[in-house]
């Protein structure tokens, strides 16, 4: 899987700021110098390479030390990791890019992943509450209209229909179709990593193992797990779950996220 994610690495973009003697080479600190989307790739826009860098100042040399860079993957513990890094020291939003070389000052890049099925279930409530149901741009696609009968049964039916519509739309049109800018919350997790030198991929189900490996255990803040995002029209209590989906829908999710499932199954199935 690492070979798959790194096969696009090596092409340097002229619009990406190269590091100086005291900066990592693959760090861009301005939105206008981020890595551009490659032709034929899944559209990520400003989310391509978006990360949060943890750094400290060396008391002896008075130079910045870049310790860790967290690569954002929406709906995969990003809020928890952001809070943890901010509690551990100084942080800065950055954009990571493939490099033509390495620097001793390069941070260790890490990210977290989640079961793709559980992730798209979580994305549903975000799309309804934050994006008015829109899950693709350019060619605009939206979830079914919110139920007029504001009951749990009506919303459960809406949830099931919505997941099916999203996955069927992706299967029909493809992730790399330039006529569709898919919402970042449903784009496959592997796309956020593709081409980047990600040194550690952690699993949400065993987040403490990642925190311990990165010497962050004890710095994390208590973050509500499985936070349910909703608006005033939606039920106040989370109502959708992966178990509610039909076998046909589950099979479609696995087909659409085949590469993500391969990565998740190889790294996380035994870790919870």
mmCIF file of C-alpha atoms in Angstrom:
data_model
loop_
_atom_site.group_PDB
_atom_site.id
_atom_site.type_symbol
_atom_site.label_atom_id
_atom_site.label_comp_id
_atom_site.label_asym_id
_atom_site.label_seq_id
_atom_site.Cartn_x
_atom_site.Cartn_y
_atom_site.Cartn_z
ATOM 1 C CA UNK A 1 0.000 0.000 0.000
ATOM 2 C CA UNK A 2 2.864 2.384 0.739
ATOM 3 C CA UNK A 3 4.071 1.954 -2.832
ATOM 4 C CA UNK A 4 0.599 2.853 -4.085
ATOM 5 C CA UNK A 5 0.446 6.025 -2.028
ATOM 6 C CA UNK A 6 3.969 7.108 -2.910
ATOM 7 C CA UNK A 7 4.046 6.261 -6.611
ATOM 8 C CA UNK A 8 3.199 9.849 -7.548
ATOM 9 C CA UNK A 9 5.928 11.292 -5.341
ATOM 10 C CA UNK A 10 8.834 13.086 -6.970
ATOM 11 C CA UNK A 11 7.204 15.639 -9.247
ATOM 12 C CA UNK A 12 8.068 19.042 -7.763
ATOM 13 C CA UNK A 13 5.771 21.978 -8.440
ATOM 14 C CA UNK A 14 7.318 25.382 -9.196
ATOM 15 C CA UNK A 15 4.601 27.148 -7.214
ATOM 16 C CA UNK A 16 5.598 25.357 -4.008
ATOM 17 C CA UNK A 17 7.975 27.298 -1.816
ATOM 18 C CA UNK A 18 11.197 25.370 -1.224
ATOM 19 C CA UNK A 19 12.701 25.365 2.233
ATOM 20 C CA UNK A 20 15.639 27.502 3.255
ATOM 21 C CA UNK A 21 18.535 26.402 5.445
ATOM 22 C CA UNK A 22 16.355 26.566 8.532
ATOM 23 C CA UNK A 23 13.074 25.325 7.059
ATOM 24 C CA UNK A 24 11.840 21.905 6.017
ATOM 25 C CA UNK A 25 11.742 21.505 2.242
ATOM 26 C CA UNK A 26 8.207 20.217 1.931
ATOM 27 C CA UNK A 27 6.422 22.897 3.947
ATOM 28 C CA UNK A 28 4.373 25.685 2.418
ATOM 29 C CA UNK A 29 3.111 28.320 4.845
ATOM 30 C CA UNK A 30 0.897 30.227 2.435
ATOM 31 C CA UNK A 31 -2.312 29.127 0.759
ATOM 32 C CA UNK A 32 -1.151 30.522 -2.594
ATOM 33 C CA UNK A 33 1.922 28.288 -2.751
ATOM 34 C CA UNK A 34 0.254 24.999 -1.976
ATOM 35 C CA UNK A 35 0.589 21.986 -4.249
ATOM 36 C CA UNK A 36 -1.756 22.084 -7.225
ATOM 37 C CA UNK A 37 -4.059 19.239 -8.188
ATOM 38 C CA UNK A 38 -2.520 17.077 -10.901
ATOM 39 C CA UNK A 39 -4.495 16.653 -14.137
ATOM 40 C CA UNK A 40 -6.689 13.580 -13.867
ATOM 41 C CA UNK A 41 -6.471 13.398 -10.085
ATOM 42 C CA UNK A 42 -9.248 13.667 -7.541
ATOM 43 C CA UNK A 43 -9.971 17.325 -6.856
ATOM 44 C CA UNK A 44 -8.815 18.354 -3.392
ATOM 45 C CA UNK A 45 -8.196 22.073 -3.902
ATOM 46 C CA UNK A 46 -7.100 23.827 -0.716
ATOM 47 C CA UNK A 47 -7.328 20.520 1.173
ATOM 48 C CA UNK A 48 -4.435 18.928 -0.765
ATOM 49 C CA UNK A 49 -1.561 18.592 1.670
ATOM 50 C CA UNK A 50 -3.322 20.620 4.376
ATOM 51 C CA UNK A 51 -1.640 19.953 7.688
ATOM 52 C CA UNK A 52 -0.861 21.250 11.138
ATOM 53 C CA UNK A 53 2.790 21.509 12.115
ATOM 54 C CA UNK A 54 4.069 21.265 15.675
ATOM 55 C CA UNK A 55 7.314 23.108 16.278
ATOM 56 C CA UNK A 56 9.484 24.345 19.115
ATOM 57 C CA UNK A 57 12.552 26.548 19.405
ATOM 58 C CA UNK A 58 15.918 24.964 20.220
ATOM 59 C CA UNK A 59 17.182 26.694 23.358
ATOM 60 C CA UNK A 60 20.820 26.202 22.315
ATOM 61 C CA UNK A 61 20.717 27.265 18.663
ATOM 62 C CA UNK A 62 17.601 29.462 18.911
ATOM 63 C CA UNK A 63 16.400 27.807 15.686
ATOM 64 C CA UNK A 64 12.967 26.398 14.995
ATOM 65 C CA UNK A 65 12.636 22.636 15.361
ATOM 66 C CA UNK A 66 9.895 21.033 13.290
ATOM 67 C CA UNK A 67 8.850 17.962 15.212
ATOM 68 C CA UNK A 68 5.598 16.685 13.749
ATOM 69 C CA UNK A 69 3.222 17.517 10.938
ATOM 70 C CA UNK A 70 -0.295 16.152 11.063
ATOM 71 C CA UNK A 71 -1.933 15.624 7.666
ATOM 72 C CA UNK A 72 -5.645 16.423 7.869
ATOM 73 C CA UNK A 73 -8.079 13.719 6.782
ATOM 74 C CA UNK A 74 -11.657 14.959 7.332
ATOM 75 C CA UNK A 75 -13.948 12.752 9.448
ATOM 76 C CA UNK A 76 -11.008 10.699 10.742
ATOM 77 C CA UNK A 77 -10.251 12.193 14.129
ATOM 78 C CA UNK A 78 -8.991 15.512 12.778
ATOM 79 C CA UNK A 79 -10.582 17.568 15.572
ATOM 80 C CA UNK A 80 -9.028 15.339 18.234
ATOM 81 C CA UNK A 81 -5.573 15.496 16.658
ATOM 82 C CA UNK A 82 -5.763 19.255 16.183
ATOM 83 C CA UNK A 83 -6.607 19.728 19.871
ATOM 84 C CA UNK A 84 -3.829 17.343 20.904
ATOM 85 C CA UNK A 85 -1.135 19.130 18.895
ATOM 86 C CA UNK A 86 -2.274 22.559 20.033
ATOM 87 C CA UNK A 87 -2.057 21.351 23.623
ATOM 88 C CA UNK A 88 1.461 19.979 23.018
ATOM 89 C CA UNK A 89 3.083 23.175 21.758
ATOM 90 C CA UNK A 90 3.122 25.820 19.041
ATOM 91 C CA UNK A 91 1.307 24.892 15.861
ATOM 92 C CA UNK A 92 0.946 26.381 12.409
ATOM 93 C CA UNK A 93 -1.289 25.544 9.481
ATOM 94 C CA UNK A 94 0.798 24.416 6.531
ATOM 95 C CA UNK A 95 0.534 22.661 3.179
ATOM 96 C CA UNK A 96 2.731 19.617 2.591
ATOM 97 C CA UNK A 97 4.063 18.710 -0.850
ATOM 98 C CA UNK A 98 6.216 16.018 -2.475
ATOM 99 C CA UNK A 99 9.888 16.929 -2.312
ATOM 100 C CA UNK A 100 12.925 16.461 -4.516
ATOM 101 C CA UNK A 101 15.121 15.788 -1.508
ATOM 102 C CA UNK A 102 15.120 15.575 2.258
ATOM 103 C CA UNK A 103 16.152 17.830 5.082
ATOM 104 C CA UNK A 104 17.262 16.996 8.590
ATOM 105 C CA UNK A 105 14.683 19.545 9.685
ATOM 106 C CA UNK A 106 11.767 17.827 7.980
ATOM 107 C CA UNK A 107 9.010 16.921 10.447
ATOM 108 C CA UNK A 108 7.658 13.434 10.829
ATOM 109 C CA UNK A 109 4.401 13.444 8.877
ATOM 110 C CA UNK A 110 1.548 11.386 10.286
ATOM 111 C CA UNK A 111 -2.174 11.007 9.844
ATOM 112 C CA UNK A 112 -5.118 8.979 11.099
ATOM 113 C CA UNK A 113 -7.623 6.792 9.264
ATOM 114 C CA UNK A 114 -11.045 5.380 10.020
ATOM 115 C CA UNK A 115 -13.248 2.575 8.756
ATOM 116 C CA UNK A 116 -14.477 3.985 5.404
ATOM 117 C CA UNK A 117 -18.060 2.896 6.051
ATOM 118 C CA UNK A 118 -18.211 4.550 9.462
ATOM 119 C CA UNK A 119 -16.580 7.636 7.975
ATOM 120 C CA UNK A 120 -19.182 8.138 5.242
ATOM 121 C CA UNK A 121 -21.944 7.599 7.809
ATOM 122 C CA UNK A 122 -20.425 10.414 9.875
ATOM 123 C CA UNK A 123 -20.081 12.572 6.757
ATOM 124 C CA UNK A 124 -23.823 12.357 6.145
ATOM 125 C CA UNK A 125 -24.787 14.519 9.123
ATOM 126 C CA UNK A 126 -22.042 17.016 8.276
ATOM 127 C CA UNK A 127 -23.310 17.341 4.711
ATOM 128 C CA UNK A 128 -26.900 17.856 5.845
ATOM 129 C CA UNK A 129 -26.151 20.313 8.644
ATOM 130 C CA UNK A 130 -23.250 22.269 7.157
ATOM 131 C CA UNK A 131 -23.626 22.043 3.373
ATOM 132 C CA UNK A 132 -27.410 21.882 2.965
ATOM 133 C CA UNK A 133 -27.011 18.390 1.530
ATOM 134 C CA UNK A 134 -24.648 19.315 -1.329
ATOM 135 C CA UNK A 135 -21.978 16.641 -1.783
ATOM 136 C CA UNK A 136 -20.471 17.620 -5.157
ATOM 137 C CA UNK A 137 -19.734 20.832 -7.009
ATOM 138 C CA UNK A 138 -19.201 21.957 -10.635
ATOM 139 C CA UNK A 139 -21.876 19.443 -11.587
ATOM 140 C CA UNK A 140 -23.894 20.028 -8.468
ATOM 141 C CA UNK A 141 -25.242 16.998 -6.653
ATOM 142 C CA UNK A 142 -27.312 17.027 -3.503
ATOM 143 C CA UNK A 143 -28.832 14.565 -1.091
ATOM 144 C CA UNK A 144 -32.604 14.006 -1.208
ATOM 145 C CA UNK A 145 -34.669 16.849 0.267
ATOM 146 C CA UNK A 146 -34.945 16.792 4.036
ATOM 147 C CA UNK A 147 -38.105 15.014 5.192
ATOM 148 C CA UNK A 148 -41.141 17.214 5.811
ATOM 149 C CA UNK A 149 -42.352 14.718 8.352
ATOM 150 C CA UNK A 150 -39.768 15.380 11.041
ATOM 151 C CA UNK A 151 -39.794 11.938 12.667
ATOM 152 C CA UNK A 152 -37.007 9.502 13.443
ATOM 153 C CA UNK A 153 -38.430 7.051 10.915
ATOM 154 C CA UNK A 154 -38.447 9.691 8.166
ATOM 155 C CA UNK A 155 -34.882 10.740 8.925
ATOM 156 C CA UNK A 156 -33.659 7.149 9.008
ATOM 157 C CA UNK A 157 -35.135 6.627 5.550
ATOM 158 C CA UNK A 158 -33.477 9.859 4.391
ATOM 159 C CA UNK A 159 -30.150 8.654 5.779
ATOM 160 C CA UNK A 160 -30.370 5.344 3.933
ATOM 161 C CA UNK A 161 -31.395 6.989 0.660
ATOM 162 C CA UNK A 162 -28.655 9.606 0.994
ATOM 163 C CA UNK A 163 -25.804 7.142 1.487
ATOM 164 C CA UNK A 164 -27.015 5.126 -1.480
ATOM 165 C CA UNK A 165 -27.287 8.219 -3.696
ATOM 166 C CA UNK A 166 -23.779 9.430 -2.813
ATOM 167 C CA UNK A 167 -22.122 6.086 -3.388
ATOM 168 C CA UNK A 168 -24.047 5.370 -6.575
ATOM 169 C CA UNK A 169 -23.128 8.840 -7.920
ATOM 170 C CA UNK A 170 -19.437 8.217 -7.256
ATOM 171 C CA UNK A 171 -19.563 4.771 -8.855
ATOM 172 C CA UNK A 172 -21.273 6.175 -11.929
ATOM 173 C CA UNK A 173 -19.039 9.225 -12.388
ATOM 174 C CA UNK A 174 -15.699 8.367 -10.715
ATOM 175 C CA UNK A 175 -13.570 10.176 -8.162
ATOM 176 C CA UNK A 176 -11.267 11.655 -10.811
ATOM 177 C CA UNK A 177 -14.008 13.114 -13.001
ATOM 178 C CA UNK A 178 -13.216 16.831 -13.466
ATOM 179 C CA UNK A 179 -16.929 17.597 -13.779
ATOM 180 C CA UNK A 180 -17.406 16.700 -10.120
ATOM 181 C CA UNK A 181 -15.682 18.323 -7.155
ATOM 182 C CA UNK A 182 -16.640 15.880 -4.420
ATOM 183 C CA UNK A 183 -16.994 17.210 -0.901
ATOM 184 C CA UNK A 184 -13.813 16.611 1.089
ATOM 185 C CA UNK A 185 -15.691 14.702 3.784
ATOM 186 C CA UNK A 186 -16.460 11.832 1.404
ATOM 187 C CA UNK A 187 -13.263 11.842 -0.695
ATOM 188 C CA UNK A 188 -11.262 8.645 -0.014
ATOM 189 C CA UNK A 189 -8.775 8.963 2.823
ATOM 190 C CA UNK A 190 -5.933 7.662 0.654
ATOM 191 C CA UNK A 191 -6.298 10.658 -1.676
ATOM 192 C CA UNK A 192 -5.173 13.031 1.062
ATOM 193 C CA UNK A 193 -1.974 10.989 1.468
ATOM 194 C CA UNK A 194 -1.215 10.223 -2.145
ATOM 195 C CA UNK A 195 2.262 11.335 -3.224
ATOM 196 C CA UNK A 196 3.299 12.452 0.266
ATOM 197 C CA UNK A 197 5.882 10.857 2.510
ATOM 198 C CA UNK A 198 3.587 9.869 5.373
ATOM 199 C CA UNK A 199 5.731 8.169 7.990
ATOM 200 C CA UNK A 200 2.966 6.980 10.296
ATOM 201 C CA UNK A 201 -0.690 6.121 9.663
ATOM 202 C CA UNK A 202 -2.625 5.627 12.864
ATOM 203 C CA UNK A 203 -6.028 4.056 13.468
ATOM 204 C CA UNK A 204 -8.815 5.937 15.226
ATOM 205 C CA UNK A 205 -9.777 2.779 17.096
ATOM 206 C CA UNK A 206 -6.342 2.648 18.712
ATOM 207 C CA UNK A 207 -5.506 6.331 18.904
ATOM 208 C CA UNK A 208 -3.526 5.967 22.137
ATOM 209 C CA UNK A 209 -0.989 3.765 20.333
ATOM 210 C CA UNK A 210 -0.310 6.586 17.888
ATOM 211 C CA UNK A 211 -0.114 9.178 20.669
ATOM 212 C CA UNK A 212 2.380 7.006 22.539
ATOM 213 C CA UNK A 213 4.480 6.410 19.427
ATOM 214 C CA UNK A 214 4.682 10.145 18.764
ATOM 215 C CA UNK A 215 5.315 11.050 22.416
ATOM 216 C CA UNK A 216 1.971 12.827 22.630
ATOM 217 C CA UNK A 217 0.297 10.607 25.187
ATOM 218 C CA UNK A 218 -0.725 12.760 28.119
ATOM 219 C CA UNK A 219 -0.978 15.944 26.040
ATOM 220 C CA UNK A 220 -4.317 15.079 24.473
ATOM 221 C CA UNK A 221 -7.434 16.920 25.508
ATOM 222 C CA UNK A 222 -10.632 15.049 26.166
ATOM 223 C CA UNK A 223 -12.554 15.124 22.911
ATOM 224 C CA UNK A 224 -16.069 13.853 22.558
ATOM 225 C CA UNK A 225 -15.989 10.729 20.445
ATOM 226 C CA UNK A 226 -18.401 10.260 17.552
ATOM 227 C CA UNK A 227 -19.635 13.833 17.889
ATOM 228 C CA UNK A 228 -22.963 14.169 16.145
ATOM 229 C CA UNK A 229 -23.146 17.272 13.963
ATOM 230 C CA UNK A 230 -26.695 18.433 13.318
ATOM 231 C CA UNK A 231 -28.858 21.468 12.682
ATOM 232 C CA UNK A 232 -32.176 22.527 14.195
ATOM 233 C CA UNK A 233 -34.198 20.541 11.647
ATOM 234 C CA UNK A 234 -32.487 17.237 12.363
ATOM 235 C CA UNK A 235 -33.141 14.924 15.326
ATOM 236 C CA UNK A 236 -31.233 16.040 18.407
ATOM 237 C CA UNK A 237 -29.850 12.536 18.949
ATOM 238 C CA UNK A 238 -27.745 10.662 16.400
ATOM 239 C CA UNK A 239 -30.010 8.341 14.428
ATOM 240 C CA UNK A 240 -27.909 6.962 11.550
ATOM 241 C CA UNK A 241 -25.516 4.043 11.794
ATOM 242 C CA UNK A 242 -23.663 1.710 9.472
ATOM 243 C CA UNK A 243 -25.727 -1.235 10.719
ATOM 244 C CA UNK A 244 -28.891 0.406 9.377
ATOM 245 C CA UNK A 245 -27.654 0.200 5.786
ATOM 246 C CA UNK A 246 -28.697 -2.589 3.450
ATOM 247 C CA UNK A 247 -26.262 -5.269 2.364
ATOM 248 C CA UNK A 248 -26.389 -3.806 -1.135
ATOM 249 C CA UNK A 249 -25.418 -0.359 0.127
ATOM 250 C CA UNK A 250 -22.598 -1.787 2.244
ATOM 251 C CA UNK A 251 -21.261 -3.658 -0.790
ATOM 252 C CA UNK A 252 -21.390 -0.436 -2.806
ATOM 253 C CA UNK A 253 -19.479 1.452 -0.099
ATOM 254 C CA UNK A 254 -16.768 -1.211 -0.094
ATOM 255 C CA UNK A 255 -16.545 -1.031 -3.890
ATOM 256 C CA UNK A 256 -16.309 2.764 -3.960
ATOM 257 C CA UNK A 257 -13.714 2.824 -1.166
ATOM 258 C CA UNK A 258 -11.830 -0.321 -2.194
ATOM 259 C CA UNK A 259 -8.359 1.184 -1.792
ATOM 260 C CA UNK A 260 -9.268 2.749 1.538
ATOM 261 C CA UNK A 261 -10.626 -0.542 2.834
ATOM 262 C CA UNK A 262 -7.447 -2.317 1.757
ATOM 263 C CA UNK A 263 -5.378 0.145 3.784
ATOM 264 C CA UNK A 264 -7.710 0.091 6.766
ATOM 265 C CA UNK A 265 -7.949 -3.701 6.827
ATOM 266 C CA UNK A 266 -4.154 -4.046 6.654
ATOM 267 C CA UNK A 267 -3.463 -1.574 9.467
ATOM 268 C CA UNK A 268 -6.475 -1.390 11.718
ATOM 269 C CA UNK A 269 -8.639 -4.496 11.756
ATOM 270 C CA UNK A 270 -6.578 -6.113 14.522
ATOM 271 C CA UNK A 271 -6.131 -2.830 16.374
ATOM 272 C CA UNK A 272 -9.781 -1.987 16.832
#
